[in-house]
Coordinates of C-alpha atoms and ligand atoms in Angstrom, one line a residue:
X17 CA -22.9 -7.0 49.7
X18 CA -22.6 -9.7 47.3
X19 CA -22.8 -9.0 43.7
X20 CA -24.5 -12.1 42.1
X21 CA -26.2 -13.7 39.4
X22 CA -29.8 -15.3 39.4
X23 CA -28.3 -19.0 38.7
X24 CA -26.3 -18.4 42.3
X25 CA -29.2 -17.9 44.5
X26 CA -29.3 -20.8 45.9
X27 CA -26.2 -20.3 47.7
X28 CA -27.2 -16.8 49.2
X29 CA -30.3 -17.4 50.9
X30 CA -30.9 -15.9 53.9
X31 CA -28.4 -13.1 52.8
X32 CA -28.5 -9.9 51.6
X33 CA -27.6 -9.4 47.9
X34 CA -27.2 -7.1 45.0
X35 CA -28.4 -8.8 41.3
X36 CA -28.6 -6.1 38.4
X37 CA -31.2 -6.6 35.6
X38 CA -34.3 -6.3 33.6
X39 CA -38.2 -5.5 34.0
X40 CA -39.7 -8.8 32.7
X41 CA -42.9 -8.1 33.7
X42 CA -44.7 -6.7 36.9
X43 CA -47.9 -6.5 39.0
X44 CA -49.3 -5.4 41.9
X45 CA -51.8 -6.3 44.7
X46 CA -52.5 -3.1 47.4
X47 CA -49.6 -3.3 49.6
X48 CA -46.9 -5.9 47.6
X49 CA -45.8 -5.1 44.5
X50 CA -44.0 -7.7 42.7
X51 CA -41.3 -7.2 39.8
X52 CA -40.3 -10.3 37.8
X53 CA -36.4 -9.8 36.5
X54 CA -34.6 -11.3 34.2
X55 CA -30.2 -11.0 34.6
X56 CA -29.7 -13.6 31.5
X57 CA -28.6 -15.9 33.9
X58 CA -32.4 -16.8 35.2
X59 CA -35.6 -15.0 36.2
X60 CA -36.2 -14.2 39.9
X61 CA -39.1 -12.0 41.9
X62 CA -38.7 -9.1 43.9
X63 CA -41.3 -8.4 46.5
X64 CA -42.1 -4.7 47.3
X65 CA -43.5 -4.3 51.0
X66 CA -45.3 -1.0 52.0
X67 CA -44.1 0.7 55.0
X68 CA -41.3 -1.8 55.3
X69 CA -39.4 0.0 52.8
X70 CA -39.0 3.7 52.5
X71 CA -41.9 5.1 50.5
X72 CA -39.6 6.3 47.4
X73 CA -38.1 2.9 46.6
X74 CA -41.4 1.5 46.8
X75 CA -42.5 4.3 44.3
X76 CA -40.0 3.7 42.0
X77 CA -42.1 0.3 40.8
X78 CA -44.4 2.9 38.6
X79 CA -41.5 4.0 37.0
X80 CA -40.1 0.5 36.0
X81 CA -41.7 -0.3 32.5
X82 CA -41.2 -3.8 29.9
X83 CA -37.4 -4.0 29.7
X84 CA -35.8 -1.3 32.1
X85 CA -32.5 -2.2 33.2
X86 CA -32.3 -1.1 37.1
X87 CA -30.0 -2.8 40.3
X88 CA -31.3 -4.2 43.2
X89 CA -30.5 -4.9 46.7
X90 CA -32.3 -7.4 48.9
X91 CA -32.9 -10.7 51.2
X92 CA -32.6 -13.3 49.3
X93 CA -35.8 -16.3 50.3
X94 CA -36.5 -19.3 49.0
X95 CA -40.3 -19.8 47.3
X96 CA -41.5 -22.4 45.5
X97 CA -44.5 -20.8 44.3
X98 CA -42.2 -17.8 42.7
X99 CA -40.7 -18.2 39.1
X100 CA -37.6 -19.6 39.7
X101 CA -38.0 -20.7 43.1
X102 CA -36.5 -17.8 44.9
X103 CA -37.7 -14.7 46.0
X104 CA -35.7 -11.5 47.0
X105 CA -37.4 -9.2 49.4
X106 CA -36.3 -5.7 48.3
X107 CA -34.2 -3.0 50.3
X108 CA -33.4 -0.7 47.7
X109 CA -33.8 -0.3 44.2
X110 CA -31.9 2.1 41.5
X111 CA -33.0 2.7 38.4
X112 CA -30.4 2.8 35.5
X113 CA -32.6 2.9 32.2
X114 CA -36.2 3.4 31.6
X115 CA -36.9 1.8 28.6
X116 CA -40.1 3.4 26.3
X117 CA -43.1 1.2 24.6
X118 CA -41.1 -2.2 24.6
X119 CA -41.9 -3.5 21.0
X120 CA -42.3 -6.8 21.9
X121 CA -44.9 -7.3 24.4
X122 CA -46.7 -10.5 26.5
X123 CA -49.4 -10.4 22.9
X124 CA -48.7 -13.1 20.0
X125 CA -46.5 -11.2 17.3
X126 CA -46.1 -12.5 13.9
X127 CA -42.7 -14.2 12.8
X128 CA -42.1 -11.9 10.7
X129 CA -42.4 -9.1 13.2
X130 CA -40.2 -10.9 15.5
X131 CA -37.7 -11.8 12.8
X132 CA -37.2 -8.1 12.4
X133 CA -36.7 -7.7 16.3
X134 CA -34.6 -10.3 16.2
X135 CA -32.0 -8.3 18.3
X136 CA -34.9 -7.9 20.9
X137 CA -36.2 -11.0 20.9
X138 CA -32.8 -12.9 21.8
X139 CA -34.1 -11.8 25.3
X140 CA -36.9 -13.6 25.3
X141 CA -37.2 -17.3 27.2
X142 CA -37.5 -19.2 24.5
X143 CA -34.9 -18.1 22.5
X144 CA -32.9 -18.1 25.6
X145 CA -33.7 -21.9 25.8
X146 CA -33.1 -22.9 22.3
X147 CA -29.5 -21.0 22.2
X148 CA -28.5 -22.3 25.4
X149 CA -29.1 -25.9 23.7
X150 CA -27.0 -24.4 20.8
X151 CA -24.0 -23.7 23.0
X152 CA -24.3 -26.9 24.8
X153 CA -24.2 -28.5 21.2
X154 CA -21.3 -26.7 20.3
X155 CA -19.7 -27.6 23.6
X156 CA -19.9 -31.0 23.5
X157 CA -18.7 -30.9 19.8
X158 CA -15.6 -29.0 20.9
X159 CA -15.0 -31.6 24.0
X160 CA -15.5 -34.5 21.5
X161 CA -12.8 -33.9 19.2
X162 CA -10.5 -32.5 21.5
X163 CA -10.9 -35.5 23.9
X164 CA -10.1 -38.1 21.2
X165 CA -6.6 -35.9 19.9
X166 CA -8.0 -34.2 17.2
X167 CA -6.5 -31.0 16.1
X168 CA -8.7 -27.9 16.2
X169 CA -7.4 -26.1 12.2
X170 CA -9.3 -22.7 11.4
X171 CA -10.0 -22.6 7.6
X172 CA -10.0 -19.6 5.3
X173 CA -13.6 -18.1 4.6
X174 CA -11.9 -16.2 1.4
X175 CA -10.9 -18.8 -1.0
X176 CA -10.2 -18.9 -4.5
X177 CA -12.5 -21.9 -5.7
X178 CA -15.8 -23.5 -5.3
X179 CA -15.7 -27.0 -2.9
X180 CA -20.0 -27.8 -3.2
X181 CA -20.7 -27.0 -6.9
X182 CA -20.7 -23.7 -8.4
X183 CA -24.0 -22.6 -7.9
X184 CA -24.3 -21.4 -4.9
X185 CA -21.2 -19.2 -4.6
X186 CA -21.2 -16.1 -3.0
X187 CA -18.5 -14.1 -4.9
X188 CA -16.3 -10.7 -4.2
X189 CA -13.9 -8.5 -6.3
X190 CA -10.5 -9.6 -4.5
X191 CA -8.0 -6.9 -5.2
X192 CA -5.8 -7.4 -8.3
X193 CA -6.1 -11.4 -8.1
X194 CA -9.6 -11.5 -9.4
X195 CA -12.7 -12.9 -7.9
X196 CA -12.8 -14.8 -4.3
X197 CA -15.6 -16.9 -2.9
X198 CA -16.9 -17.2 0.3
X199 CA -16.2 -20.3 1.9
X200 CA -18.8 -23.2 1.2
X201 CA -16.9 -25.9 3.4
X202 CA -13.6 -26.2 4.8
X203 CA -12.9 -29.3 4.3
X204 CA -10.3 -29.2 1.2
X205 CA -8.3 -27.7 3.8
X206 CA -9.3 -30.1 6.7
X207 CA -7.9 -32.4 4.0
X208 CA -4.7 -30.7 3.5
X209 CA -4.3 -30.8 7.5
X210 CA -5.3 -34.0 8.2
X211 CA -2.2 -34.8 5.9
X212 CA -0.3 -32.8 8.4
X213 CA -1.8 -33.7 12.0
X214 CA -3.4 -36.8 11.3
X215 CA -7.1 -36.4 12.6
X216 CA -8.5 -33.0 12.5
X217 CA -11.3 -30.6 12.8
X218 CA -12.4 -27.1 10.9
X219 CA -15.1 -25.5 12.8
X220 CA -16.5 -22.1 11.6
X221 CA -19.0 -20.0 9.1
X222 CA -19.7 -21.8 5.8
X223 CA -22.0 -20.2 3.0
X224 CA -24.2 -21.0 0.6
X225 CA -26.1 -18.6 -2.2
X226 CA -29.1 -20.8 -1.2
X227 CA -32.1 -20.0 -3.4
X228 CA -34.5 -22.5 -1.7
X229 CA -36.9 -21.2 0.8
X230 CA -37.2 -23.8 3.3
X231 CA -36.8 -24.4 6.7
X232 CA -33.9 -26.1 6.7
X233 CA -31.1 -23.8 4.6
X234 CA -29.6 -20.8 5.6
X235 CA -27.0 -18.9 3.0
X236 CA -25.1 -18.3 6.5
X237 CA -24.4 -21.3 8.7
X238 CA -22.3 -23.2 11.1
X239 CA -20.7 -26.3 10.0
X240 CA -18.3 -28.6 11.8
X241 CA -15.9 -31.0 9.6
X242 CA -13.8 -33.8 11.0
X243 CA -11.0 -35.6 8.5
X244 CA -9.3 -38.5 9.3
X245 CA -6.1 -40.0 7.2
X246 CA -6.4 -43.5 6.4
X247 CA -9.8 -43.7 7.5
X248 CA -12.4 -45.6 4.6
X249 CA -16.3 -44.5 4.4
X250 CA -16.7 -47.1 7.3
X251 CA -14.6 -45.9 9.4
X252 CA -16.3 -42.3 8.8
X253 CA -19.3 -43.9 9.9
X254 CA -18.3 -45.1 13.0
X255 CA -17.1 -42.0 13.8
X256 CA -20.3 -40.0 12.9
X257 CA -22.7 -42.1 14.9
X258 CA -20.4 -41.7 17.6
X259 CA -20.3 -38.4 17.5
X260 CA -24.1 -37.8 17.0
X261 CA -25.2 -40.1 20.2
X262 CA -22.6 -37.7 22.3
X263 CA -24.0 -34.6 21.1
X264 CA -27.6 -35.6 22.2
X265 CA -26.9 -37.2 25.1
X266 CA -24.8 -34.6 26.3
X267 CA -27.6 -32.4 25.4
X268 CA -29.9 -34.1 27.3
X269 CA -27.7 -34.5 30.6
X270 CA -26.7 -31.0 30.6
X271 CA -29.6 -29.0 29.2
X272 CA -32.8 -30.9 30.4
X273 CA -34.3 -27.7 31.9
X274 CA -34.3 -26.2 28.6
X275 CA -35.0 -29.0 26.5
X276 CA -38.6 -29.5 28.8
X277 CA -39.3 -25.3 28.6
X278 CA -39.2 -26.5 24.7
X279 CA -41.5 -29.2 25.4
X280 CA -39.2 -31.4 23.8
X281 CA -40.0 -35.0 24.2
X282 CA -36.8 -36.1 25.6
X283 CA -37.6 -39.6 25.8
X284 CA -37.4 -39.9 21.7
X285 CA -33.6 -38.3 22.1
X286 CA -32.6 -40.8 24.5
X287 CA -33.2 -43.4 21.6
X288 CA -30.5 -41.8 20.0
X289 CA -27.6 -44.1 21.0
X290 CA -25.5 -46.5 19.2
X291 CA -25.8 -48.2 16.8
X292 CA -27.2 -46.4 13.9
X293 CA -28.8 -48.1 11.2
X294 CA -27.1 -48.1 7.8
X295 CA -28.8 -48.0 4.4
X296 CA -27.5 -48.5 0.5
X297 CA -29.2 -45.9 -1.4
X298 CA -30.9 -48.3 -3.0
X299 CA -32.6 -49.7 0.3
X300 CA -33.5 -45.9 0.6
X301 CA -35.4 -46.3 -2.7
X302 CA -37.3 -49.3 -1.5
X303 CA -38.7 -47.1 1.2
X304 CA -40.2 -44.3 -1.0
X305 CA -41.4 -46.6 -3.3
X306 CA -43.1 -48.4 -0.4
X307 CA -44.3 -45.0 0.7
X308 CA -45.7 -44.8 -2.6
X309 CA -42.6 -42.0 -3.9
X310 CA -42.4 -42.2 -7.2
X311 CA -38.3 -41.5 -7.5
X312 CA -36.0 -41.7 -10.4
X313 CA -32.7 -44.0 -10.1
X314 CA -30.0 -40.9 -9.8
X315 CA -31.1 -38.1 -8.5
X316 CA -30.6 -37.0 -5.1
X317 CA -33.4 -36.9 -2.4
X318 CA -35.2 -34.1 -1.9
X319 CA -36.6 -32.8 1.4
X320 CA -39.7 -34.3 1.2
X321 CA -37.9 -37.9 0.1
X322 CA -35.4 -37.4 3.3
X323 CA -38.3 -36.4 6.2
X324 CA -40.1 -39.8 4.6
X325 CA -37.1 -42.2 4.9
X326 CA -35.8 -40.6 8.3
X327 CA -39.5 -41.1 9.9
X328 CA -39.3 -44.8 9.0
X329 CA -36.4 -45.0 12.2
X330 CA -35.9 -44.2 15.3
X331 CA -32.5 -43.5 15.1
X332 CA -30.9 -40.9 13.0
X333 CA -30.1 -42.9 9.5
X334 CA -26.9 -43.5 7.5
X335 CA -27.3 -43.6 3.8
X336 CA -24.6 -44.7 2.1
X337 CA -23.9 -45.1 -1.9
X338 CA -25.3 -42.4 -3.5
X339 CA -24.7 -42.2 -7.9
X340 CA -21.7 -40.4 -7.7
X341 CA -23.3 -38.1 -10.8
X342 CA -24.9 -36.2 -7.7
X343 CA -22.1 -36.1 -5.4
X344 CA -19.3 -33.8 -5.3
X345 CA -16.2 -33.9 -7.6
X346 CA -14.0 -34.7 -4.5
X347 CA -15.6 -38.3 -3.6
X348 CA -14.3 -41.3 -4.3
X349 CA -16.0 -44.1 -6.7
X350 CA -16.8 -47.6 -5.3
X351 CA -13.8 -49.7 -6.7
X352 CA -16.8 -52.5 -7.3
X353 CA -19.2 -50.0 -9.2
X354 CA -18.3 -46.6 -10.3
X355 CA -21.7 -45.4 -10.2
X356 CA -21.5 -45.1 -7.0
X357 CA -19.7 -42.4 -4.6
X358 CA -17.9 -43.8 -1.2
X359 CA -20.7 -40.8 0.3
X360 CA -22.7 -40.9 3.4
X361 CA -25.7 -38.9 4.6
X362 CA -27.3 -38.9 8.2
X363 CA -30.6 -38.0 8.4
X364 CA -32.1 -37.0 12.0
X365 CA -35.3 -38.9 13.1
X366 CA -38.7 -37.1 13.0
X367 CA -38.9 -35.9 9.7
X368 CA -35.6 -33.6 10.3
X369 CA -33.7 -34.9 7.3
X370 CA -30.1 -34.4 6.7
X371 CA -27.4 -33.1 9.3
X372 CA -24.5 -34.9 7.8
X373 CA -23.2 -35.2 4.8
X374 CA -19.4 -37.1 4.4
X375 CA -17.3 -39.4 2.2
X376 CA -14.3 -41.4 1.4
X377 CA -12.1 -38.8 -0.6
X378 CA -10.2 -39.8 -4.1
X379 CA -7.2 -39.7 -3.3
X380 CA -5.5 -40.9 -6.7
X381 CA -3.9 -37.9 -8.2
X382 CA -4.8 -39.2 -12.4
X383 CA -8.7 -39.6 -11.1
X384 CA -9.0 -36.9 -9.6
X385 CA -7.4 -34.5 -12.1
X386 CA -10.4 -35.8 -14.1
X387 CA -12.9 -35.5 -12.0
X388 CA -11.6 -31.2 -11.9
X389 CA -11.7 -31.2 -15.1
X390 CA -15.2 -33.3 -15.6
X391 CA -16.9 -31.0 -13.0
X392 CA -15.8 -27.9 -15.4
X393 CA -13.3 -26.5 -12.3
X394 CA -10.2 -24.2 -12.9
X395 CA -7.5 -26.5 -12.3
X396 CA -5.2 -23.5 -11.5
X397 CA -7.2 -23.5 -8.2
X398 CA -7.0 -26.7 -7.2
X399 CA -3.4 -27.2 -7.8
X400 CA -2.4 -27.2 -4.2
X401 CA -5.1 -29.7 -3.5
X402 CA -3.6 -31.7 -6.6
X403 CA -0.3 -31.6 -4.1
X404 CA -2.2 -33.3 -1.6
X405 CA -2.4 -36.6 -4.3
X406 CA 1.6 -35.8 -4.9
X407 CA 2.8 -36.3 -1.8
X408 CA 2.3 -39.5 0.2
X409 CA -1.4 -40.0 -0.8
X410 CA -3.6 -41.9 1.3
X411 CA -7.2 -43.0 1.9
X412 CA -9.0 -40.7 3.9
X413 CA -12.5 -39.9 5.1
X414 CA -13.8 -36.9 6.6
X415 CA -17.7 -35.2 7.1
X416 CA -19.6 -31.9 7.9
X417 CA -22.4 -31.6 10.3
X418 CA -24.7 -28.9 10.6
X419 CA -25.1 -26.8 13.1
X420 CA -28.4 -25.4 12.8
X421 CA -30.2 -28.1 11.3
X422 CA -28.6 -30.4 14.6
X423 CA -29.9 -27.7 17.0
X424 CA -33.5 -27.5 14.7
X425 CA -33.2 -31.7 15.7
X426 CA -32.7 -31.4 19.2
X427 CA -35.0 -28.9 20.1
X428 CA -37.6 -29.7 17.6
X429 CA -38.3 -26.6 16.2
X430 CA -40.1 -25.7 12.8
X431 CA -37.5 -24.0 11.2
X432 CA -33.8 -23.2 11.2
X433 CA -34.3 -19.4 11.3
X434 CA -34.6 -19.6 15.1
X435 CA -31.5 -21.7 15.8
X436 CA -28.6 -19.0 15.2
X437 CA -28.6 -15.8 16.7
X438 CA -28.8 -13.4 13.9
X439 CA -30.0 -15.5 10.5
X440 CA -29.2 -14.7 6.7
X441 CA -31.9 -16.1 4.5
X442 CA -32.8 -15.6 0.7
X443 CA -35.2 -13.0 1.7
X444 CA -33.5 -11.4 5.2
X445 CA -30.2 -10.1 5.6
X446 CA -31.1 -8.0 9.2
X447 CA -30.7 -7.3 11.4
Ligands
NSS15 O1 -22.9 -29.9 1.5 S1 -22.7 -30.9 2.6 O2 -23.6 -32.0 2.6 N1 -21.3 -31.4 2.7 C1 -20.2 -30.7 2.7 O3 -20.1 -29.5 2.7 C2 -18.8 -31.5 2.9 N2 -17.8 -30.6 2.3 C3 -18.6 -31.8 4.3 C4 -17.4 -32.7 4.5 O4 -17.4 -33.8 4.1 N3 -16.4 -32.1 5.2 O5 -23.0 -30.0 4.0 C5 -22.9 -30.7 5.2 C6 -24.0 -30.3 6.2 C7 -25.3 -30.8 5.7 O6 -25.6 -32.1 6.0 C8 -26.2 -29.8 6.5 O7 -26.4 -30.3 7.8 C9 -25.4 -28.5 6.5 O8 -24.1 -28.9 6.3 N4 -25.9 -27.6 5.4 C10 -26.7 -26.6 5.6 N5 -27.3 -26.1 6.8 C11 -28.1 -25.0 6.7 N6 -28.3 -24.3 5.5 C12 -27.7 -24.8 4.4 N7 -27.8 -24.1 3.2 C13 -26.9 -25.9 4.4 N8 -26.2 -26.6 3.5 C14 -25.6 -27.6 4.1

């Protein structure tokens, strides 16, 4: 007997099989009784014939509730009409969990209900389908940089100092040396190995103390950062757009069956190829004042600025140039006007807004002393960093994308909560 999955029928039909499973649902017309099963790999229906099998087998179908986990053993057939396309006609049939009142059943629940069954409701299809597209995303992300030589380097998530601005640290007692931060970004270290490999890539957990409740941040999420040595904020450009058209149309070759149970309109992805268009902030101001936004030379853009410039394209958007009084301590200055930062955002199309944000780093050791002490940091802490700008200093360029705000993009969903398995929010820490 062959123990399988439900994604390898296909090459059993005609045979007999064992599959092991779930009750996904069940019903019954006089003699057949059908069960629908899920394995995780796929769903797949078991017919129950009368008088073909023995009687207790067929019995055991009133045992089987919502979410019972049981093994089966059967011929496997090919039906188009059946979820799945195949059918198994049942031999025998053992039980090995009954589970009791299922809390989530075929009714509507409320998000928030669901939210707190989250560790239920991975099991249902579509959260199946959007983290399937999440894996694919972070597939394709890994096959990226490894295929053009870039180095995989794991950075800390305890570290002594703040890389996104101070307030929205998450902070713990570290022993005797004081406080410790979780991480915010890796990239001060991506920097620090970028001088040592070249071209690299941190990939891991980053958080933020968020206190905005919107559907786009997380205080827990996923963030990928490439950093290049002697790369400028063009060269970080090409590299982003490149990497952005891969993702989704990897996405699209290799999860189409997902990205249609989503309803996704695929055909708007497939616009998503090379090149990008690229905007000075100021053009971005043009458009919300055209849009009829009133907005104020020097801030940054919120989200309501960002889903009204990126629904102006097709194409996810570069904006480059932002006032460097709302960028990070760590950018470097446009040599031909120091208002400005050598930064770059990419907003997704469809309203998504922002999934990358990237820059030219200073890499002058006087400036960017400064700039640490301008942004009020502890210079102790970013002595090492300081080394960097010691040491054979060079021009380099780097930039995080987001993980769930990407997958949010792709799959088109509402919010981010539903992108990561288990989210942390302001307001939810569980399960
Ligand atoms: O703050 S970023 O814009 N940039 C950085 O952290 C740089 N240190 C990256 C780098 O140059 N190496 O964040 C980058 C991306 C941003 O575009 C979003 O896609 C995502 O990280 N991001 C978030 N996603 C979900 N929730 C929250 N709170 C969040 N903050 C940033």
């Amino acid at each position: 007997m062959h123990k399988i999955y439900i994604e390898e029928l296909n090459n059993y039909i005609g045979q007999e099989i064992e599959l092991s499973g779930w009750v996904t649902h069940k019903r019954s017309s006089g003699k057949i009784r059908f069960i629908v099963m899920r394995d995780g790999s796929g769903i797949c229906q078991l017919v129950l014939v009368k008088n073909i099998i023995p009687e207790e087998v067929f019995n055991k179908y009133d045992e089987l509730t919502q979410e019972s986990s049981f093994k089966v053993y059967g011929l496997v057939k090919k039906e188009d009409r059946a979820p799945g396309g195949f059918e198994i006609e049942v031999k025998n049939l053992e039980i090995i969990h009954i589970a009791k009142d299922y809390p989530i059943t075929p009714k509507e629940h409320g998000i928030e209900f669901l939210m707190d069954h989250r560790h239920l409701w991975l099991r249902s299809s579509r959260q199946h389908a959007i983290l399937r597209v999440r894996h694919e995303i972070i597939q394709a992300i890994r096959n990226f940089f490894n295929n053009k030589g870039f180095i995989l380097v794991d950075a800390p998530i305890l570290t002594p100092a703040a890389c996104e601005g101070t307030t929205t640290l998450f902070e713990t007692e570290y022993f005797d040396l004081g406080k410790a931060y979780l991480t915010q970004s890796g990239q001060l270290y991506a920097e620090a190995a970028a001088m040592a490999f070249g071209k690299v890539y941190t990939f891991g957990p980053t958080f933020r103390a968020e206190k905005s409740k919107t559907r786009r941040h997380l205080t827990e999420f996923w963030m990928v950062e490439p950093e290049v040595a002697f790369a400028d904020l063009n060269d970080d450009m090409d590299l982003a757009e490149e990497f952005v058209e891969y993702i989704v149309q990897t996405v699209i070759k290799n999860r189409r069956k997902e990205l249609e149970f989503l309803e996704r309109d695929i055909s708007k992805l497939e616009k998503v190829k090379r090149p990008f268009p690229r905007i000075h902030y100021e053009e971005a101001i043009e458009i919300l004042k055209r849009n009829g936004i009133n907005f104020e030379w020097g801030n940054d853009f919120g989200g309501t600025d960002e889903t009204v410039i990126s629904e102006q394209f097709e194409k996810p958007v570069m904006i480059h140039h932002y006032p460097a009084q709302v960028k990070a301590f760590y950018m470097k200055r446009d040599p031909n006007d120091e208002r400005y930062a050598l930064a770059v955002d990419m907003l997704a199309p469809e309203g998504y807004g922002e999934i990358i944000g990237g820059s030219q780093r200073e890499d002058d050791y006087e400036i960017l002393l400064k700039r640490i002490e301008e942004h009020n940091l502890p210079r102790e802490a970013f002595e090492w960093y300081l080394d960097l700008r010691r040491y054979g200093s060079v021009p380099h360029s780097g930039f995080g994308l987001g993980i769930e705000r990407t997958v949010a993009w792709i799959c088109k969903l509402e919010h981010v909560r539903e992108t990561i398995p288990f989210p942390r929010m302001i307001y939810r820490n569980t399960p």
